[in-house]
Amino acid sequence: MENFTKHPFLLSSPFELLPDNYLEAVELPLVHSRVAAGFPSPADDYTVEVINLQNFLIKDPDSSYLVKVMGNSMVDARLHDGDILIVDRSLLNRSIKTLTGNVIIGKVNGEFTVKRLICKDQKYYLQPANEAFSALEITEDMDFQAWGVVTWAIHKIKH
Amino acid sequence: MKKLYALVDCNNFYVSCERMFDPSLHNKPVVVLSNNDGCIISRSEEAKALGIPMGESAYKARQVLEQNNVRVFSSNYTLYGDMSRRVMNVLSHFSPDVEIYSVDEAFLNLTTLLTNDIKQHAIKLRSTVQQRTGIPVSVGIAPTKTLAKLANRLTKKQKDKQGVVLLQEQEAIRHALKITAVGDVWGIGHRNARKLAAFGISTAWDLSQATDSFVKKHLTVVGLRTAKELRGEACLDMEMAPPAKRSICTSRSFGKALTSMDLIKEATASYASSCAAKLRRQRTCAGLLTVYLQSYPDKDEQVYYNSKTVMLPVATNSTLELVHYANLALQPLYRQGYHYKKSGVIVSELCAQDHAQMPLLDTIDREKHQRIMEVIDKVNARWGRGTLISAEQGVYAPEENHPWKMRSEMRSPRYTTHINEIMVVKS
């Protein structure tokens, strides 16, 4: 391709490769400021949009999914049976090394599981958070893949 | 300036959507069926390897499917629609001009891309879509849209599975044209290919080398445009905004043959109400309504097909009015003794909702209708389509007693849009 920067007037909107973090949207607070007849409300400058929980919990809607937990192997990490998890796949863009320490959704031999990924003596494990369960070593011959990183757990406090 | 287009295509899109949420489908043969579980419309590579053809009727393929333990799904358009939206959103970060061509395909204008490494850009696009949405895509890049389509086709034949084909150098384009059958060129089709074969034109290259007058004579100006695009001359630009819809149609085959007018009425009322909801969503009203009815071909008889169009007194998008007129139009179409296969409702003569003409003598309280519609749309948006329906659509035990309802017995959960159907992970 030619060097387009030489012809700035020929281009309406030249673009370039986006950096890795390009999807993190910049959010601006919405301030309502109306021009009204009479005395302006002094509070008007301070009214902003109400809190949007979705915007707060979900950074990247295109790569985020909701899943439901079934089972008790992660109770000590405060993930309970029936909780809803927010899983962000955009955080997968790292080596397995940088994923360690995170609670992830993993695909193991054709099934999903939620566990903490840990590294010990240069071996990787799927570590439950419940004494009644044992860790699973991730081996070469295992069909393992990280599906997403758990970012939030929504737990209902029942009456 | 030399133009450059990419065609991004989701691989086996519907099957890929199913696989994203069901790891047990990995490496297994999987197919997805069309509306009403009629025929096969998406196949995994493993299913293709079994020789199951695209478009084959599910009934005909049953034996092969069973023998090979092929996992079969009814189509889950709610899921596919949401996954498509995610893919398209991610694509919009790779070009300022994205034209959504179909649910699983988009053209990207890369003409003003400020990098020399186009292939790298495509590889990055591919891995980003895969990572964020879980959907594998393939990318064809070339100086015209027709060549980009052709390049994309070639990604499927690639051995290294990189999923990117760039046709930029003359020599690469020439080679690609020579190995592509003319019937596989975008816009040519197999009927034209047969016609061209009689003149010794069998590859895309042959077509690109034919004279303008020959191509125009046998394939009209449309074919000439295709030939020019194959030569690298861009004739098709990006179509950013889809043209405003001239009409809206809702029709379905019934779940089983219907003979009773009552059930056909219910089904048709549902299609009318779906048209009304679509009209309201795009803030338009319809001035004309057409209903058609079609039977199965009987032993010796022809298929019965008939339609009736009514002009609406006032352009409207009220469910109650459209259902009423759909019913009126349907009555004279019905003949006893036929086995009916499908009915449909088409609304046309669309105008902006705010510009609908008000007659002097109107017997309908339109403001009241509008308020009712707002409530219906709100309730249905919140609790799901079909929560509030008009009584004409049939109210008796709606789940079991709607024989006209689409069959979709093997539909997967709507993982991304319905909170009660989200994916479950074992802990």
XYZ file of C-alpha atoms in Angstrom:
586
model
C 0.000 0.000 0.000
C 1.062 3.577 -0.541
C 1.950 5.778 2.333
C -1.391 7.442 2.907
C -0.099 10.060 5.241
C 1.275 11.792 2.155
C -2.236 12.484 0.867
C -4.146 13.779 3.845
C -6.809 15.399 1.691
C -7.690 12.236 -0.136
C -8.729 10.438 2.999
C -11.937 10.868 4.839
C -11.084 8.670 7.772
C -7.826 6.801 7.741
C -7.542 4.306 10.561
C -4.944 2.068 12.037
C -4.580 -1.082 14.021
C -6.112 -0.623 17.404
C -4.219 -1.212 20.602
C -5.052 -4.219 22.755
C -7.180 -2.345 25.254
C -9.271 -0.571 22.639
C -12.565 -2.042 23.728
C -12.517 -0.459 27.128
C -14.997 2.284 26.550
C -14.496 5.731 27.924
C -17.583 6.640 29.915
C -18.496 10.221 30.516
C -20.939 11.184 33.219
C -24.111 12.620 31.813
C -24.903 15.982 33.314
C -28.333 17.416 32.631
C -28.135 21.103 32.337
C -31.218 22.737 31.023
C -31.490 26.391 30.297
C -34.757 27.410 31.917
C -36.491 30.697 32.335
C -36.367 32.062 35.833
C -34.043 31.117 38.638
C -31.856 28.085 37.802
C -31.848 25.262 40.289
C -28.516 25.165 42.084
C -28.831 21.367 42.214
C -29.093 21.143 38.447
C -25.345 21.128 37.938
C -25.053 18.045 40.116
C -27.756 15.805 38.663
C -26.214 12.860 36.881
C -27.521 9.601 35.521
C -28.625 6.988 38.060
C -26.206 4.148 38.737
C -26.357 1.547 36.013
C -25.405 -1.764 37.580
C -24.817 -3.409 34.227
C -22.307 -0.758 33.161
C -20.578 -1.136 36.476
C -20.367 -4.946 36.457
C -19.871 -5.544 32.755
C -16.952 -3.755 31.142
C -17.283 -5.384 27.764
C -20.804 -6.557 26.886
C -19.651 -8.228 23.659
C -17.369 -10.650 25.474
C -19.316 -11.112 28.717
C -21.677 -13.961 29.502
C -23.799 -14.942 32.479
C -23.576 -18.475 33.814
C -25.120 -20.256 36.758
C -23.166 -22.223 39.365
C -24.317 -25.704 40.279
C -22.539 -27.395 43.181
C -20.570 -26.546 46.280
C -16.905 -26.999 45.430
C -16.279 -23.244 45.530
C -18.186 -22.203 48.656
C -15.072 -21.039 50.500
C -14.465 -18.634 47.626
C -18.029 -17.446 48.242
C -19.474 -18.994 45.077
C -22.641 -20.766 46.134
C -24.936 -23.227 44.450
C -27.351 -21.203 42.302
C -25.252 -18.035 42.133
C -25.018 -16.175 38.855
C -21.508 -15.451 37.615
C -20.353 -12.789 35.216
C -17.711 -14.251 32.926
C -15.540 -12.070 30.713
C -13.767 -13.704 27.802
C -11.787 -10.593 26.891
C -9.588 -11.291 29.927
C -8.467 -14.570 28.378
C -6.010 -12.711 26.186
C -3.056 -13.746 28.295
C -0.842 -16.736 28.774
C -1.942 -19.408 31.227
C 0.703 -17.994 33.557
C -1.007 -14.624 33.850
C -4.377 -16.308 34.367
C -3.206 -18.068 37.518
C -4.862 -16.939 40.691
C -8.112 -16.176 38.852
C -11.353 -18.055 39.178
C -12.040 -19.334 35.693
C -14.550 -21.365 33.739
C -12.637 -24.256 32.255
C -13.566 -26.825 29.653
C -12.308 -30.189 30.867
C -12.915 -33.257 28.713
C -16.152 -31.880 27.298
C -17.563 -30.425 30.510
C -17.585 -27.006 32.101
C -16.231 -26.439 35.570
C -15.595 -23.377 37.718
C -12.367 -23.464 39.734
C -9.408 -21.325 40.718
C -6.398 -21.774 38.453
C -3.206 -22.129 40.473
C 0.409 -22.936 39.760
C 2.589 -25.016 42.098
C 6.042 -26.430 41.359
C 5.594 -25.484 37.697
C 2.439 -27.547 37.458
C -1.027 -26.099 36.911
C -4.089 -27.119 38.912
C -7.793 -26.444 39.013
C -8.218 -25.769 42.705
C -11.604 -26.060 44.430
C -12.423 -23.919 47.448
C -13.914 -26.589 49.685
C -12.047 -29.130 51.797
C -14.286 -31.944 50.639
C -12.960 -31.641 47.078
C -9.482 -32.170 45.715
C -7.490 -30.270 43.116
C -7.202 -31.474 39.546
C -3.864 -31.295 37.825
C -3.945 -30.022 34.262
C -1.939 -32.487 32.225
C -0.753 -32.579 28.633
C -3.089 -35.369 27.567
C -6.121 -33.674 29.116
C -8.563 -31.844 26.846
C -8.399 -28.518 28.725
C -9.248 -25.003 27.647
C -10.021 -21.830 29.577
C -13.468 -20.566 28.553
C -13.630 -17.324 30.507
C -12.595 -15.440 33.612
C -15.110 -14.972 36.424
C -15.288 -11.301 37.387
C -18.338 -11.119 39.660
C -20.677 -13.437 41.528
C -24.265 -12.432 42.159
C -25.553 -14.075 45.288
C -29.114 -13.730 46.497
C -29.492 -13.035 50.203
C -32.714 -14.857 50.971
C -35.175 -13.954 53.686
C -6.878 5.237 -4.574
C -6.868 1.461 -4.790
C -9.747 0.007 -2.831
C -9.565 -2.891 -0.439
C -12.392 -4.955 1.031
C -12.555 -7.798 3.512
C -15.359 -10.337 3.694
C -15.573 -11.848 7.168
C -17.595 -15.033 7.401
C -18.442 -16.977 10.564
C -17.525 -20.635 10.072
C -20.516 -22.992 10.317
C -22.138 -20.187 12.277
C -25.165 -21.881 13.862
C -23.157 -24.951 14.861
C -20.419 -22.698 16.268
C -23.018 -20.906 18.420
C -24.231 -24.237 19.808
C -20.669 -25.384 20.491
C -19.802 -22.245 22.389
C -22.143 -23.234 25.225
C -21.965 -27.014 25.022
C -18.426 -28.400 25.192
C -19.662 -31.933 24.659
C -20.198 -30.998 20.994
C -16.515 -30.406 20.432
C -15.066 -32.591 17.650
C -18.448 -34.293 17.208
C -20.681 -34.225 14.136
C -23.395 -31.589 14.723
C -26.170 -30.244 12.494
C -28.772 -27.498 12.934
C -32.199 -27.735 11.313
C -34.247 -24.975 9.692
C -37.564 -23.586 10.898
C -39.958 -26.353 11.706
C -37.071 -28.835 11.795
C -37.390 -29.177 8.024
C -33.900 -29.433 6.619
C -30.244 -29.182 7.525
C -28.965 -25.592 7.368
C -25.675 -25.757 9.259
C -23.140 -28.549 9.567
C -19.962 -29.010 11.553
C -16.844 -30.111 9.667
C -17.354 -33.620 11.068
C -20.917 -33.713 9.700
C -19.665 -32.523 6.305
C -17.075 -35.300 6.362
C -19.906 -37.831 6.768
C -21.207 -36.647 3.417
C -24.376 -35.043 4.773
C -25.343 -32.458 2.160
C -26.393 -28.875 2.918
C -30.143 -28.359 2.642
C -30.904 -32.080 2.910
C -34.281 -32.749 4.490
C -33.988 -33.951 8.072
C -36.374 -36.758 7.255
C -34.227 -38.033 4.391
C -31.028 -37.757 6.416
C -32.467 -39.458 9.469
C -30.718 -42.741 8.994
C -27.261 -41.222 8.491
C -27.793 -38.939 11.463
C -28.780 -41.787 13.749
C -26.104 -44.194 12.597
C -23.347 -41.696 13.226
C -24.677 -40.274 16.491
C -24.919 -36.836 14.942
C -26.149 -34.246 17.458
C -29.170 -32.530 15.944
C -30.510 -29.114 16.993
C -33.572 -27.112 16.051
C -32.611 -23.590 15.088
C -32.311 -21.189 18.007
C -32.581 -17.833 16.277
C -32.641 -15.911 19.545
C -29.196 -17.246 20.398
C -27.792 -16.873 16.875
C -29.094 -13.304 16.639
C -27.395 -12.291 19.874
C -24.119 -13.984 18.937
C -24.237 -12.289 15.525
C -24.693 -8.908 17.217
C -21.606 -9.561 19.354
C -19.499 -10.585 16.349
C -20.559 -7.525 14.341
C -19.789 -5.219 17.274
C -16.282 -6.628 17.573
C -15.793 -6.253 13.793
C -16.650 -2.579 14.013
C -13.359 -2.083 15.858
C -11.424 -3.253 12.807
C -12.834 -0.882 10.227
C -14.822 2.344 10.306
C -17.056 0.953 7.524
C -18.781 -2.347 8.254
C -21.613 -3.576 6.081
C -23.560 -6.392 7.705
C -24.319 -8.572 4.711
C -26.108 -11.407 6.500
C -26.413 -12.888 9.976
C -22.946 -14.420 9.672
C -21.174 -12.300 7.053
C -19.921 -8.731 6.879
C -17.940 -6.640 4.428
C -15.276 -4.381 5.913
C -13.827 -1.483 3.969
C -10.071 -1.557 4.565
C -9.193 1.034 1.910
C -7.940 3.608 4.379
C -6.155 1.174 6.669
C -2.973 2.821 7.902
C -0.783 -0.223 8.003
C 1.099 -2.131 5.389
C 0.594 -5.423 7.107
C -2.939 -6.193 6.038
C -2.575 -9.872 6.728
C -1.544 -9.139 10.303
C -4.644 -6.974 10.715
C -6.809 -9.857 9.499
C -5.116 -12.371 11.785
C -5.641 -10.037 14.737
C -9.299 -9.574 13.754
C -9.759 -13.304 13.605
C -8.236 -14.026 16.985
C -10.103 -11.147 18.627
C -13.509 -12.333 17.381
C -12.673 -15.888 18.408
C -11.545 -14.847 21.853
C -14.379 -12.467 22.677
C -17.299 -14.319 21.182
C -15.986 -17.861 20.761
C -17.002 -17.838 17.085
C -14.341 -18.827 14.510
C -14.324 -16.656 11.399
C -12.495 -16.646 8.092
C -11.380 -13.548 6.238
C -10.971 -12.929 2.503
C -9.362 -9.653 1.415
C -9.200 -8.237 -2.106
C -9.591 -5.016 -4.132
C -13.278 -5.688 -4.932
C -16.165 -7.189 -2.987
C -16.604 -10.022 -5.500
C -12.922 -10.930 -5.209
C -13.125 -10.673 -1.405
C -15.999 -13.175 -1.490
C -13.899 -15.428 -3.683
C -10.884 -15.072 -1.369
C -13.063 -15.998 1.577
C -14.217 -19.114 -0.236
C -10.595 -20.125 -0.691
C -9.903 -19.930 3.061
C -12.084 -23.015 3.417
C -9.787 -24.966 1.096
C -6.611 -23.842 2.820
C -4.612 -26.569 4.423
C -2.849 -24.514 7.099
C -6.188 -23.414 8.608
C -5.007 -19.873 9.049
C -8.385 -18.680 7.861
C -7.080 -15.651 5.987
C -6.618 -15.268 2.229
C -5.269 -12.026 0.816
C -5.610 -11.430 -2.917
C -3.663 -8.320 -3.753
C -0.890 -9.198 -6.178
C -1.906 -9.720 -9.815
C -0.402 -13.182 -9.822
C -2.321 -14.288 -6.699
C -5.591 -12.989 -8.144
C -4.973 -14.732 -11.466
C -4.278 -18.019 -9.719
C -7.376 -17.705 -7.515
C -9.589 -17.003 -10.548
C -8.219 -20.021 -12.368
C -9.003 -22.465 -9.566
C -12.554 -21.177 -8.968
C -15.456 -22.620 -10.944
C -17.534 -19.893 -12.540
C -20.670 -21.149 -10.780
C -19.033 -20.465 -7.423
C -18.547 -16.775 -8.203
C -20.727 -14.468 -6.092
C -23.803 -13.578 -8.138
C -23.316 -16.067 -10.976
C -24.990 -19.216 -9.698
C -25.233 -22.643 -11.179
C -27.870 -21.919 -13.795
C -25.719 -19.247 -15.411
C -22.737 -21.559 -15.069
C -24.491 -24.153 -17.257
C -25.245 -21.486 -19.825
C -21.627 -20.302 -19.814
C -20.273 -23.839 -20.104
C -21.749 -24.028 -23.597
C -19.366 -21.208 -24.582
C -16.363 -22.856 -22.963
C -16.401 -20.614 -19.925
C -15.835 -22.796 -16.887
C -13.677 -20.824 -14.455
C -13.826 -17.368 -12.913
C -10.731 -16.567 -14.979
C -12.550 -17.404 -18.234
C -15.363 -15.054 -17.282
C -12.972 -12.237 -16.418
C -11.371 -12.611 -19.854
C -14.639 -12.600 -21.834
C -15.515 -9.434 -23.752
C -17.872 -6.890 -22.229
C -20.373 -7.280 -25.050
C -20.463 -11.065 -24.630
C -20.994 -10.894 -20.870
C -23.644 -8.183 -21.178
C -25.498 -10.160 -23.837
C -25.659 -13.366 -21.806
C -25.614 -12.182 -18.186
C -27.014 -8.625 -18.465
C -25.379 -5.600 -16.839
C -25.367 -7.366 -13.501
C -23.078 -10.054 -14.893
C -20.910 -7.415 -16.540
C -20.423 -5.785 -13.165
C -19.348 -9.140 -11.746
C -16.863 -9.662 -14.601
C -15.385 -6.200 -14.013
C -15.082 -6.884 -10.302
C -13.214 -10.104 -11.105
C -10.792 -7.998 -13.156
C -10.159 -5.897 -10.049
C -12.367 -2.948 -10.955
C -14.514 -2.111 -7.910
C -18.135 -1.605 -8.990
C -19.887 -2.379 -5.710
C -19.431 0.104 -2.923
C -20.238 -0.317 0.754
C -23.931 -0.190 1.521
C -23.874 1.244 4.978
C -27.502 1.777 5.863
C -29.877 -0.933 4.744
C -32.554 0.615 2.529
C -35.786 1.348 4.377
C -38.034 -1.680 4.282
C -40.841 -1.481 1.729
C -42.811 -4.267 3.296
C -42.770 -6.675 6.218
C -43.740 -10.292 5.938
C -44.359 -12.925 8.577
C -45.148 -16.431 7.444
C -44.449 -19.916 8.647
C -45.212 -23.438 7.714
C -47.630 -24.950 10.185
C -46.268 -27.601 12.531
C -48.606 -30.091 10.833
C -51.196 -29.992 8.062
C -54.265 -27.998 9.107
C -57.793 -28.484 7.874
C -59.732 -26.444 10.392
C -60.380 -22.766 9.764
C -60.208 -21.982 13.484
C -56.580 -23.020 13.781
C -55.563 -21.284 10.553
C -57.224 -18.155 11.930
C -55.180 -18.369 15.117
C -51.927 -18.837 13.251
C -52.668 -15.991 10.838
C -53.624 -13.693 13.700
C -50.260 -14.440 15.285
C -48.418 -13.537 12.092
C -50.407 -10.295 11.844
C -49.573 -9.442 15.422
C -45.889 -10.139 14.787
C -46.002 -7.765 11.776
C -47.634 -5.133 13.988
C -44.877 -5.450 16.598
C -42.215 -5.142 13.884
C -43.941 -2.020 12.520
C -43.975 -0.431 15.967
C -40.333 -1.278 16.548
C -39.328 0.634 13.418
C -41.952 3.325 14.106
C -43.891 2.866 10.899
C -47.504 2.212 9.953
C -48.842 0.064 7.104
C -51.507 1.105 4.613
C -51.946 -2.253 2.923
C -52.319 -5.778 4.249
C -52.075 -9.038 2.304
C -52.895 -12.505 3.578
C -52.057 -15.668 1.688
C -52.871 -19.294 2.262
C -51.247 -22.332 0.728
C -52.056 -26.055 0.774
C -49.959 -29.174 0.404
C -50.038 -30.671 -3.074
C -52.548 -33.513 -3.051
C -52.281 -36.769 -4.987
C -53.505 -35.546 -8.345
C -54.379 -32.002 -7.483
C -52.400 -28.861 -7.778
C -51.298 -26.862 -4.759
C -54.012 -24.460 -3.729
C -52.627 -20.968 -3.304
C -54.632 -17.824 -2.870
C -54.156 -14.388 -1.445
C -56.164 -11.314 -0.674
C -55.069 -7.744 -0.138
C -57.060 -5.170 1.776
C -56.507 -1.457 1.876
C -56.591 -0.244 5.442
C -58.837 2.772 6.054
C -56.038 4.453 7.998
C -52.379 3.437 8.041
C -51.861 1.651 11.333
C -49.521 -0.452 13.466
C -52.113 -1.500 16.025
C -52.155 -5.244 16.655
C -55.906 -5.152 17.220
C -56.631 -3.525 13.875
C -54.180 -5.592 11.850
C -55.441 -8.843 13.376
C -58.985 -7.786 12.555
C -58.215 -7.075 8.890
C -56.029 -10.162 8.536
C -59.012 -12.176 9.666
C -61.311 -10.439 7.160
C -58.850 -11.085 4.345
C -58.405 -14.724 5.328
C -62.132 -15.673 5.381
C -62.665 -15.791 1.590
C -59.404 -17.689 0.990
C -60.471 -20.787 2.883
C -61.785 -23.765 0.896
C -62.893 -26.889 2.627
C -61.137 -30.174 1.901
C -57.579 -28.994 1.550
C -54.664 -29.771 3.809
C -53.139 -26.418 4.507
C -49.394 -26.006 4.806
C -48.765 -22.369 5.509
C -50.213 -18.914 5.698
C -48.587 -15.523 5.753
C -49.238 -11.855 6.374
C -47.517 -9.096 4.413
C -47.910 -5.438 5.324
C -46.801 -2.768 2.847
C -47.302 0.880 1.878
C -45.329 1.789 4.944
C -45.150 5.334 6.247
C -43.582 6.967 9.267
C -45.712 6.550 12.377
C -45.878 10.286 12.982
C -47.100 10.971 9.447
C -50.090 8.664 9.350
C -53.071 10.527 7.929
C -56.007 11.032 10.239
C -59.422 10.769 8.613
C -62.281 13.054 9.541
C -64.685 10.306 10.456
C -62.739 7.791 12.473
C -64.498 5.230 14.591
C -61.361 4.043 16.332
C -59.879 5.709 19.370
C -56.307 5.688 18.074
C -54.764 7.222 21.139
C -56.245 4.486 23.251
C -54.937 1.837 20.832
C -51.511 3.375 21.001
C -51.517 3.314 24.781
C -52.562 -0.358 24.770
C -49.796 -1.170 22.296
C -47.215 0.556 24.468
C -48.258 -1.591 27.410
C -48.207 -4.781 25.299
C -44.733 -4.002 23.953
C -43.405 -3.218 27.414
C -44.813 -6.380 28.968
C -43.599 -8.569 26.098
C -40.156 -6.988 26.178
C -39.885 -7.761 29.837
C -41.518 -11.157 30.187
C -41.006 -12.526 26.708
C -42.818 -12.378 23.398
C -46.285 -13.792 23.573
C -46.919 -12.945 27.232
C -49.716 -10.578 26.179
C -51.463 -11.617 22.984
C -54.709 -10.852 21.265
C -57.414 -13.435 21.948
C -57.636 -14.165 18.210
C -54.258 -15.861 18.444
C -55.840 -18.629 20.513
C -55.882 -18.722 24.272
C -56.665 -22.284 25.195
C -53.621 -23.937 26.812
C -51.336 -22.185 24.390
C -48.359 -24.490 24.899
C -50.017 -27.786 24.017
C -52.893 -26.824 21.817
C -51.236 -24.941 19.018
C -50.780 -27.527 16.293
C -49.797 -24.719 13.899
C -46.916 -23.675 16.114
C -43.471 -24.286 14.763
C -41.921 -27.561 15.604
C -38.591 -27.035 17.280
C -38.264 -29.970 19.543
C -34.493 -29.967 19.809
C -33.822 -26.309 20.451
C -30.954 -25.514 22.808
C -31.436 -22.982 25.629
C -31.351 -19.280 24.769
C -28.092 -18.983 26.710
C -27.432 -15.279 26.233
C -30.860 -13.642 26.355
C -33.009 -15.499 28.901
C -31.905 -15.524 32.515
C -33.609 -18.851 33.223
C -31.774 -20.488 30.333
C -28.197 -19.361 30.995
C -25.381 -21.859 30.881
C -24.842 -24.003 33.984
C -21.331 -24.805 35.208
C -20.592 -27.498 37.729
C -18.688 -26.394 40.757
